[in-house]
């Protein structure tokens, strides 16, 4: 603590940083909890003949947040995999990712570093249809790339290691970067995949559409079933809640430490003022009792009794008998710190 009981700059910065982190974690936790509550309260609808009637009865022919499960079916043409034969899908994502090692000058270690150097995503219109054929009810999926969770299956993955000469190796050690190679990946949302869609369900003329919701809730197109998707979100909520509680306790501990230090400083100042007041009162008592002349005869230890002891061999007269007896062993003169061999009483006549 600095003078005046104020916290130091480092302590104030630590408290401010801990408070800011706690507030940030709490904000994320609140957002995750809101998403989990909204997902739990989403209306579950089925891909059957009653779906159109449900939308006709809904306000604005719209269910703001609905859960629907079905199987992916392409509307027109399908996308073919570039590497796997007879692999058809409706979303295709091709990625080239660079892998290399980068020298960290702080930790003096080589760290893995990944960078996407090229990525292309192709889509084609698709519907969600019932798993059982013959129902004839379809839901058109709009803007699939806007989904917060779009389940794509990796159908092809190959790593192309970089070929390095001895000169290249020397240059990489000098530059602090060692390329490992290029990873080529193809991901697809294949036709026939069971998908759980969570979003706004609307009847547009004769077409039933699933699209991103307008209330700020997330849009999901997940290969997980609804119960698994809900459990995943709830586990995320618990994780952020635990982090918030931990940092909240840390912030409270820092605040308690600073307040305790400030309280102790305040108590010390009160004790010092009390001692100063007692010293002043003792001086006033001596002045009133002895007429002001015997203040010089007051004991240098307690300042309330008169000097009554002569210390030998130094010869100082500075203490009353009670304060002499209270001196720690081996007893030394309070004035010169010389050892006291014997004490002679002082008689004032």
PDB file of N, CA and C in Angstrom, residues 15 70 106 269 338:
ATOM      1  N   UNK A  15      -6.587  -5.366  -9.885  1.00  0.00           N
ATOM      2  CA  UNK A  15      -8.016  -5.379  -9.560  1.00  0.00           C
ATOM      3  C   UNK A  15      -8.858  -5.001 -10.776  1.00  0.00           C
ATOM      4  N   UNK A  70     -34.692 -33.816 -40.566  1.00  0.00           N
ATOM      5  CA  UNK A  70     -34.976 -34.449 -41.850  1.00  0.00           C
ATOM      6  C   UNK A  70     -33.700 -34.925 -42.509  1.00  0.00           C
ATOM      7  N   UNK A 106      10.588 -15.606 -27.327  1.00  0.00           N
ATOM      8  CA  UNK A 106      10.354 -15.438 -25.890  1.00  0.00           C
ATOM      9  C   UNK A 106      10.543 -16.742 -25.138  1.00  0.00           C
ATOM     10  N   UNK A 269      -3.181   4.208  12.019  1.00  0.00           N
ATOM     11  CA  UNK A 269      -3.238   5.669  12.145  1.00  0.00           C
ATOM     12  C   UNK A 269      -4.034   6.070  13.394  1.00  0.00           C
ATOM     13  N   UNK A 338      24.635   1.489  27.127  1.00  0.00           N
ATOM     14  CA  UNK A 338      25.685   0.803  27.882  1.00  0.00           C
ATOM     15  C   UNK A 338      25.045  -0.121  28.893  1.00  0.00           C
TER      16      UNK A 338
END
